[in-house]
Coordinates of C-alpha atoms in Angstrom, one line a residue:
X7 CA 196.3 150.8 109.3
X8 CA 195.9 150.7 113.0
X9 CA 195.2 147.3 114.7
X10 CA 194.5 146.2 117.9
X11 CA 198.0 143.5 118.4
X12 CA 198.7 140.8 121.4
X13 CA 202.4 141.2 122.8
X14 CA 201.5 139.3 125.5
X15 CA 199.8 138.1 128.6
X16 CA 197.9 141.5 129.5
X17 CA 199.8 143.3 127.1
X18 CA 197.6 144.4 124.3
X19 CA 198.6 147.6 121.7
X20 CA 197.3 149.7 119.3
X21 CA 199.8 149.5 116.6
X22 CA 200.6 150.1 112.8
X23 CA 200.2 147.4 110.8
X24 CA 200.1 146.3 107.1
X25 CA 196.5 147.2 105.0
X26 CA 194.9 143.9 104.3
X27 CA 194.6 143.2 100.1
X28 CA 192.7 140.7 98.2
X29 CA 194.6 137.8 98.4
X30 CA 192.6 135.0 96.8
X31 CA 189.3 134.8 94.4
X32 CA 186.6 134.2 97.6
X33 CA 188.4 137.3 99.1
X34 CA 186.8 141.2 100.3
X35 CA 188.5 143.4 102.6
X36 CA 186.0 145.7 104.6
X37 CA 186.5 149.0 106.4
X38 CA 185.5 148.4 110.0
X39 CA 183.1 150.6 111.0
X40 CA 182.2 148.7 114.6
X41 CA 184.5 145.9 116.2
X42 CA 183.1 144.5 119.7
X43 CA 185.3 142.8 122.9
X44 CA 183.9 139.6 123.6
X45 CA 184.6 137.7 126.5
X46 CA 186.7 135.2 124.5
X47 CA 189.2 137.6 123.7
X48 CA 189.6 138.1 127.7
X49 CA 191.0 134.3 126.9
X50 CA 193.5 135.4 124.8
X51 CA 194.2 138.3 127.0
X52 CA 195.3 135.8 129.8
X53 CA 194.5 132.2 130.2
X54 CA 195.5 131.3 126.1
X55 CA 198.6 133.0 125.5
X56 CA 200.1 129.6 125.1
X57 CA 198.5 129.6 121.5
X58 CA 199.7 133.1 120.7
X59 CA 202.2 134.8 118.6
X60 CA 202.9 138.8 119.7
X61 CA 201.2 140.7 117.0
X62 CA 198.4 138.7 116.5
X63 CA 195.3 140.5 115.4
X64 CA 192.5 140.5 117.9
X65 CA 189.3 140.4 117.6
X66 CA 186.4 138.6 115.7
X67 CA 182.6 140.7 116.0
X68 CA 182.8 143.2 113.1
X69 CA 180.8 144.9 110.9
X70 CA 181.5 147.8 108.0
X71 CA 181.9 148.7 104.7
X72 CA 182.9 146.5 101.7
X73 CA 186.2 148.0 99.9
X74 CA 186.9 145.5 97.4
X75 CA 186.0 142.0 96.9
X76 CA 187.5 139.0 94.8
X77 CA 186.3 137.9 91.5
X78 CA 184.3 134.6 93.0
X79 CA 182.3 137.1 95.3
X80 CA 179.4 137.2 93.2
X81 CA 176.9 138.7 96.0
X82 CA 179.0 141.5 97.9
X83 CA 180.3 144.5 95.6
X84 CA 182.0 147.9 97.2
X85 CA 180.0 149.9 99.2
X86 CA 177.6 147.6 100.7
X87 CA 176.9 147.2 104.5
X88 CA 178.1 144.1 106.1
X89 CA 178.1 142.3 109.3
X90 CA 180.9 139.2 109.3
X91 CA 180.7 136.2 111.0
X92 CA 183.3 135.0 113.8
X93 CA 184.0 131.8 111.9
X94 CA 185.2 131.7 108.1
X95 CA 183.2 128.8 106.1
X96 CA 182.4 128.7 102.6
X97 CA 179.0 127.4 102.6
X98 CA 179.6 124.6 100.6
X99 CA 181.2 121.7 102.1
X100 CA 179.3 118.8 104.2
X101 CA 179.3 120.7 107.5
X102 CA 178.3 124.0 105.7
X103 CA 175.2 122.3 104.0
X104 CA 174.6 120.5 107.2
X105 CA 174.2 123.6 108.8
X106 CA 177.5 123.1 110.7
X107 CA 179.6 126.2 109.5
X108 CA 181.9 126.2 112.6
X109 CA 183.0 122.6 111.1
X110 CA 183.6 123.9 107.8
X111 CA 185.7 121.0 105.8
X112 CA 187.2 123.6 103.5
X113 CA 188.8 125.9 106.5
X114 CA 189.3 123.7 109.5
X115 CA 193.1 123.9 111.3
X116 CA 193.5 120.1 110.6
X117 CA 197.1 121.0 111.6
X118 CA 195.6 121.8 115.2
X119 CA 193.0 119.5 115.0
X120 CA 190.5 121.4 115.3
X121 CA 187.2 123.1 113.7
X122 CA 186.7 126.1 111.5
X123 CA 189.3 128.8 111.4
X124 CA 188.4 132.0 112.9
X125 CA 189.3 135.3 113.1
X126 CA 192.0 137.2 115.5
X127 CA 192.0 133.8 118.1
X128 CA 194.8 131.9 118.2
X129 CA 197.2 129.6 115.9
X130 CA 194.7 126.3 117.2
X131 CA 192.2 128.2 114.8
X132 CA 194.3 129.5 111.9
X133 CA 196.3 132.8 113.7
X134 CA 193.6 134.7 110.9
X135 CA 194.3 138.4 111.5
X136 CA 191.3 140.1 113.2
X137 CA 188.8 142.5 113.3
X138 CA 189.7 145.5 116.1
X139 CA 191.3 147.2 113.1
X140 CA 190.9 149.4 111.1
X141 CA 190.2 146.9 107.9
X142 CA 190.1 143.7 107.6
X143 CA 190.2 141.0 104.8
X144 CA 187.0 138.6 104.6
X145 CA 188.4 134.8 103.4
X146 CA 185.1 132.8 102.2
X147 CA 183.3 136.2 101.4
X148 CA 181.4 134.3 98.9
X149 CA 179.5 132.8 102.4
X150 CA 180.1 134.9 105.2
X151 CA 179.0 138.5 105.2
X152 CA 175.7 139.1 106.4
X153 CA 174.2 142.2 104.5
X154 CA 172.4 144.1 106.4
X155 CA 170.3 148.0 105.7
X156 CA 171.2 151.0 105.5
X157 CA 169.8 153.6 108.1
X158 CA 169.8 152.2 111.6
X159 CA 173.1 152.7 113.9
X160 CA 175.5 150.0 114.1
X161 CA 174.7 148.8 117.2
X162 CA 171.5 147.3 115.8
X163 CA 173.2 144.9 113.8
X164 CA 176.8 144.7 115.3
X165 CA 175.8 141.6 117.2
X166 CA 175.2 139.6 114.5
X167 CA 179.2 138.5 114.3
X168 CA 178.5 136.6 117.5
X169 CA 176.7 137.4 120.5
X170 CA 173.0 136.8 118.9
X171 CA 173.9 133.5 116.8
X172 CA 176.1 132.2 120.0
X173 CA 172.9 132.9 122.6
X174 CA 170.1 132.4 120.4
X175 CA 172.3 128.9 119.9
X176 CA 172.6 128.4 123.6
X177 CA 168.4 128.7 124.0
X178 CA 168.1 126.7 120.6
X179 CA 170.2 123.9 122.9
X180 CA 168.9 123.9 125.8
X181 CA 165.5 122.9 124.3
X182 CA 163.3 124.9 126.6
X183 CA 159.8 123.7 126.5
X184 CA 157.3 126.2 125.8
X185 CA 156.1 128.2 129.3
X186 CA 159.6 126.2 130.7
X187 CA 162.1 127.2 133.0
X188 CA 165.8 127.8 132.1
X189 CA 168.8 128.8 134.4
X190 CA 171.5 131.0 132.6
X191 CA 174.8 131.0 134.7
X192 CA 176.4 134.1 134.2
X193 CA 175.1 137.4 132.6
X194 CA 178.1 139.2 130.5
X195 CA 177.2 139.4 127.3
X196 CA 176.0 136.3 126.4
X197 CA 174.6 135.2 128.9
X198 CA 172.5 138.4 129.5
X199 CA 171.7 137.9 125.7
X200 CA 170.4 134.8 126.2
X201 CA 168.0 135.6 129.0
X202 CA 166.3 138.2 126.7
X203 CA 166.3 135.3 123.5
X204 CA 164.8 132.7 126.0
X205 CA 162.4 135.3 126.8
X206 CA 161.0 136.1 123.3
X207 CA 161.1 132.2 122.4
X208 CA 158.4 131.1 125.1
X209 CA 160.6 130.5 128.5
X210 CA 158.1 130.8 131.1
X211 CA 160.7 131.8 133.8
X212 CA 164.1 132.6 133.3
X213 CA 166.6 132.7 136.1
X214 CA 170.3 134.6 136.0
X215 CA 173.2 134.1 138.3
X216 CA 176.2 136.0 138.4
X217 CA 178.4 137.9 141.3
X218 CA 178.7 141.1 139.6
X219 CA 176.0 143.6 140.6
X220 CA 175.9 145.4 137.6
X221 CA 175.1 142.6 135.6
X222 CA 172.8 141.1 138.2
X223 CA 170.5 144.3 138.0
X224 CA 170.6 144.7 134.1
X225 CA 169.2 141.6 133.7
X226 CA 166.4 142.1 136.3
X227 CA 165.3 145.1 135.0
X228 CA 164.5 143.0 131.8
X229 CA 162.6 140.3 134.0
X230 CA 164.5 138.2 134.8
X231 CA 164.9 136.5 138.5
X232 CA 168.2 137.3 139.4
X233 CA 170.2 135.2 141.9
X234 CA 173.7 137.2 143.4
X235 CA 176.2 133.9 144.0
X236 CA 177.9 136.4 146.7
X237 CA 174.8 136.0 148.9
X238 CA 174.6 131.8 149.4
X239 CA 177.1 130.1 151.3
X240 CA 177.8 127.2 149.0
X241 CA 176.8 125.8 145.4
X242 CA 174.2 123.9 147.5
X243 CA 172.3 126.4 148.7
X244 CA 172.3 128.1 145.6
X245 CA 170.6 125.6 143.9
X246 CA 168.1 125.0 146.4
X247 CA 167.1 128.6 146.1
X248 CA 166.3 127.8 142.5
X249 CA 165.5 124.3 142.7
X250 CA 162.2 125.6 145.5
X251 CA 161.2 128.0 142.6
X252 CA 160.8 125.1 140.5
X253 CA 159.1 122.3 142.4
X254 CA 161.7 120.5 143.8
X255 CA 163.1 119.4 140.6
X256 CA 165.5 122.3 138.9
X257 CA 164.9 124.0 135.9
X258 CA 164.3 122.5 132.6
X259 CA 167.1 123.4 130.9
X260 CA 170.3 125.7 132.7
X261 CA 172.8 127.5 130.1
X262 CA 176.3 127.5 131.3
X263 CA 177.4 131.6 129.8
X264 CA 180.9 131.4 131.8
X265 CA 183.2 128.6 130.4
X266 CA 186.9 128.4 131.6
X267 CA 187.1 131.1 133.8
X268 CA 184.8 130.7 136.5
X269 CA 185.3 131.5 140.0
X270 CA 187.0 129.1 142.5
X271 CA 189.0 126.2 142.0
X272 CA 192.6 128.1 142.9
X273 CA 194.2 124.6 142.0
X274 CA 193.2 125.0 138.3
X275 CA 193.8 128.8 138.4
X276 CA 197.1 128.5 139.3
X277 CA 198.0 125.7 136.7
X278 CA 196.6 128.1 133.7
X279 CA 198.8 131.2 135.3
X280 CA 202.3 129.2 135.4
X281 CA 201.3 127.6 131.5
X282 CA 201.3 131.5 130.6
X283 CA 204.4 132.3 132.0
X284 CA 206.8 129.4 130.3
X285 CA 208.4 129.5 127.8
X286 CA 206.0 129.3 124.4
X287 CA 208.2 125.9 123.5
X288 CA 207.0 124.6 126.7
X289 CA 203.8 126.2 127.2
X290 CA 201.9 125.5 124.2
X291 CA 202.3 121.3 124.7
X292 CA 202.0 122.0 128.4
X293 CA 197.9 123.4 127.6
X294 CA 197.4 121.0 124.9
X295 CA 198.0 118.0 127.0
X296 CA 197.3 118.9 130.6
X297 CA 195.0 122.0 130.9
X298 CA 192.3 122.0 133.1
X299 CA 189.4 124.5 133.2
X300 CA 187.9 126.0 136.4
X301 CA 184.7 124.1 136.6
X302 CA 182.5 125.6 139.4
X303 CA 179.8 126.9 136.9
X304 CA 179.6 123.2 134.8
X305 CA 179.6 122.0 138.4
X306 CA 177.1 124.2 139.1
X307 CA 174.7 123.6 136.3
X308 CA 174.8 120.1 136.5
X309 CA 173.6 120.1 139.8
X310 CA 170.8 122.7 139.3
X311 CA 169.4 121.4 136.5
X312 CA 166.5 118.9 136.6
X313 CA 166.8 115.4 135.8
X314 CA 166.1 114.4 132.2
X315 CA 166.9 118.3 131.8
X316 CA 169.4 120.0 129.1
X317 CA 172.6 121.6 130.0
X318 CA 173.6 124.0 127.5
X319 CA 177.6 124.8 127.4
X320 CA 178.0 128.3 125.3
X321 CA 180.9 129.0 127.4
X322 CA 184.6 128.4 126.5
X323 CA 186.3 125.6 127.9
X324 CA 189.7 124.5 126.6
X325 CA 191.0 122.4 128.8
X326 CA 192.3 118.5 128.3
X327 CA 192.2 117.0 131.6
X328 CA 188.6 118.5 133.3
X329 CA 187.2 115.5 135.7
X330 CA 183.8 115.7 135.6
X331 CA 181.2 114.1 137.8
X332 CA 179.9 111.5 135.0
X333 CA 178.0 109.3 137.6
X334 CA 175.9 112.3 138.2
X335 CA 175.4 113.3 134.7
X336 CA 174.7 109.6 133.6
X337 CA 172.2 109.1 136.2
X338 CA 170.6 112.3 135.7
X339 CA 170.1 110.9 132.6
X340 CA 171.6 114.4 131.3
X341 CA 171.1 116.0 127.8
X342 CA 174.2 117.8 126.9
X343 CA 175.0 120.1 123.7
X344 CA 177.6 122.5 123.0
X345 CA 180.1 124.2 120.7
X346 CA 180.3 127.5 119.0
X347 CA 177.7 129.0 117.5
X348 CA 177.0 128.4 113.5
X349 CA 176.3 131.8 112.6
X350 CA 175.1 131.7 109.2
X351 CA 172.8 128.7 110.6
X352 CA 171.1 131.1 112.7
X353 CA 171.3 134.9 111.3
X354 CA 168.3 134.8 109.3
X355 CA 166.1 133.6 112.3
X356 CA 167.3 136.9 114.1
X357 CA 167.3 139.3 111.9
X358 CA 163.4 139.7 112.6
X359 CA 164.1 140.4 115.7
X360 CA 166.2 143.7 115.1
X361 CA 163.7 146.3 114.3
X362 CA 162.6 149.6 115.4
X363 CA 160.6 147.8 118.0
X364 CA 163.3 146.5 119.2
X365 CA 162.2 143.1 121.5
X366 CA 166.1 141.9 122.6
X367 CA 167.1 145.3 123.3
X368 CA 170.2 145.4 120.9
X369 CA 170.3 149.2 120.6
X370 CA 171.5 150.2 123.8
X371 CA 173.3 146.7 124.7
X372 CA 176.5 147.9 124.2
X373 CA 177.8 149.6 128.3
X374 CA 180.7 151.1 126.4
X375 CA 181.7 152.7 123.3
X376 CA 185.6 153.7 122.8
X377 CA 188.0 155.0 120.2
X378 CA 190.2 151.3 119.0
X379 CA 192.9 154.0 120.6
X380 CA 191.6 153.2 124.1
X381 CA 191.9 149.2 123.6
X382 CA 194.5 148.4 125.7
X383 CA 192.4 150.2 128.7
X384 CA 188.5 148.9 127.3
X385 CA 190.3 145.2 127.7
X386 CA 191.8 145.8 131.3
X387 CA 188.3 147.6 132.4
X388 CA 186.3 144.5 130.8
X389 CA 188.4 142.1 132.6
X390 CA 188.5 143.8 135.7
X391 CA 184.6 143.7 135.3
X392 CA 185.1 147.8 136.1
X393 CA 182.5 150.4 135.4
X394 CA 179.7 148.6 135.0
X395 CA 181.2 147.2 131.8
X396 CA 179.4 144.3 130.0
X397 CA 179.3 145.1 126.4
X398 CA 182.1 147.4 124.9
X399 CA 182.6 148.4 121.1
X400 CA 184.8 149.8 119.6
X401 CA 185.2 152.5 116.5
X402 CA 188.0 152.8 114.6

């Protein structure tokens, strides 16, 4: 089959790779139909390669058509329509009943140390080939797959792998209080998501920053009160823009939608730029230990947001040495919540929400729509932030 593979930092193919094939009991394998390009994978693409192997499997936001499934995959048989989940859990563990999926006890990379095993992103989360192929086997399908109806296009149901769960997680977080005001820094994907979740669910007024123009007017033509970072001086007068919209005190809750690769801090940019380019024996203990993130959004949204508020951290961060400004936070009195989103947690509170009517807008959310041919250029264009891309899928 054809897969979308890593080689290296900003060197991503289309190659010829293995079919996947039931491997265990819990197993399917699905044809892709739909795989998207998150803003994680731009991660991968540059600021993780440390944790990458060349020929990794990218990818995690599928959906398509079951082929074949294992013998303890009671619920899924050929032929049925599925969306999968970023993160593989099997539903039954602690974490899983405890609504914690992206904890599951049954696949977590206890060799890394960390969480649930996911798919296409990294060794630190299993190195589980992923889903900007052509097929792709399902571990835990006995949990995971999300079915979804026939007739409507993909797009309507695509974003169930990760964008909904992770922004209607984000809003869950960030505990807006009904008629309340919420801050969402950045508007890619989900953070523009988010806006349009925080809507539905009762914000009162939702504001969006971001420095890319496309975004910036996508999300205002959807209501919200858009704030260009290009057009204040500093941080500070950025939040005193906001902060005069909201009595003085900040909003209620803000929702950091940018993680580790903000703008600014050159320092921290050039430290995650020389970990890429050692050698992997060096590299990968080099970002374990002593990476650092560039902060200015977590900077940023600590600042804005009001005291006794929420900050709600949907964005990546990976680094192991991040100072923080804890006197602040602490006498804020700060609420802070974050992690990845637990899909399965969350899906059947969204699914509601994707109908004809259409309320979040999912049907024409996607900016871009290319062959998994055109890969390598759909991941250069998205990190570029070029032709007004925000969302792209892609069709194998």
């Amino acid at each position: 089959m054809k897969a979308v593979t890593w080689q290296g930092k900003r060197d991503i193919r289309v190659d010829t790779v293995p079919d996947p094939t039931i491997q265990e009991p819990t197993d399917a394998v699905i044809r892709i139909t739909s795989s998207g390009l998150c803003g994680s994978d731009l991660h991968l693409y540059e600021v993780l390669t440390p944790f990458m192997t060349p020929g990794d499997i990218l990818g995690h936001e599928p959906m398509g058509i079951v082929e074949a499934v294992g013998a303890a995959v009671p619920d899924l048989k050929a032929g049925d329509r599925v969306v999968v989940p970023f993160q593989i859990a099997c539903g039954n563990c602690w974490m899983c009943l405890n609504a914690l999926p992206t904890q599951c006890e049954t696949t977590q990379v206890t060799g890394e140390g960390m969480g649930a095993a996911l798919f296409g992103y990294t060794r630190l989360y299993g190195a589980v080939p992923g889903a900007q192929a052509e097929y792709l086997r399902v571990p835990q399908a006995q949990f995971g797959p999300i079915k979804v109806p026939e007739g409507p296009p993909d797009d309507r149901f695509v974003y169930l792998s990760d964008v909904l769960p992770t922004a209607w997680q984000a809003v869950a977080y960030a505990d807006i209080p009904e008629g309340g005001t919420v801050a969402v820094l950045g508007l890619g994907p989900i953070g523009d998501m988010a806006c349009r979740i925080a809507q539905v669910r009762g914000a009162g007024r939702v504001f969006g920053v971001d420095l890319v123009g496309d975004r910036l007017r996508r999300a205002s033509a959807r209501g919200v009160e858009t704030y260009d970072l290009r057009s204040f001086d500093s941080e500070k007068e950025l939040v005193a823009a906001i902060r005069d919209e909201t009595d003085g005190r900040g909003p209620d809750a803000v929702i950091d939608a940018v993680g580790t690769e903000a703008h600014g801090s050159a320092a921290a940019r050039m430290i995650q730029n020389a970990s890429a380019m050692l050698p992997r024996k060096l590299s990968g203990p080099l970002a374990e230990r002593f990476s650092i993130d560039r902060l200015a959004a977590l900077h940023t949204a600590i600042e804005l947001v009001r005291r006794g508020g929420t900050l709600s951290l949907v964005g990546v961060y990976g680094g192991m040495a991040d100072p923080l400004p804890m006197l602040t936070m602490f006498d804020k009195q700060l609420q802070i919540r974050m992690g990845q989103a637990n899909v399965r947690r969350w899906s059947d509170d969204i699914l509601p929400y994707l109908t004809d009517e259409d309320p979040l807008g999912v049907d024409d959310f996607a900016t871009h729509r290319v062959p998994l041919s055109d890969a390598p250029h759909a991941y250069e264009m998205f990190q570029r932030k070029q032709d007004g891309a925000v969302k792209v899928l892609m069709t194998p």
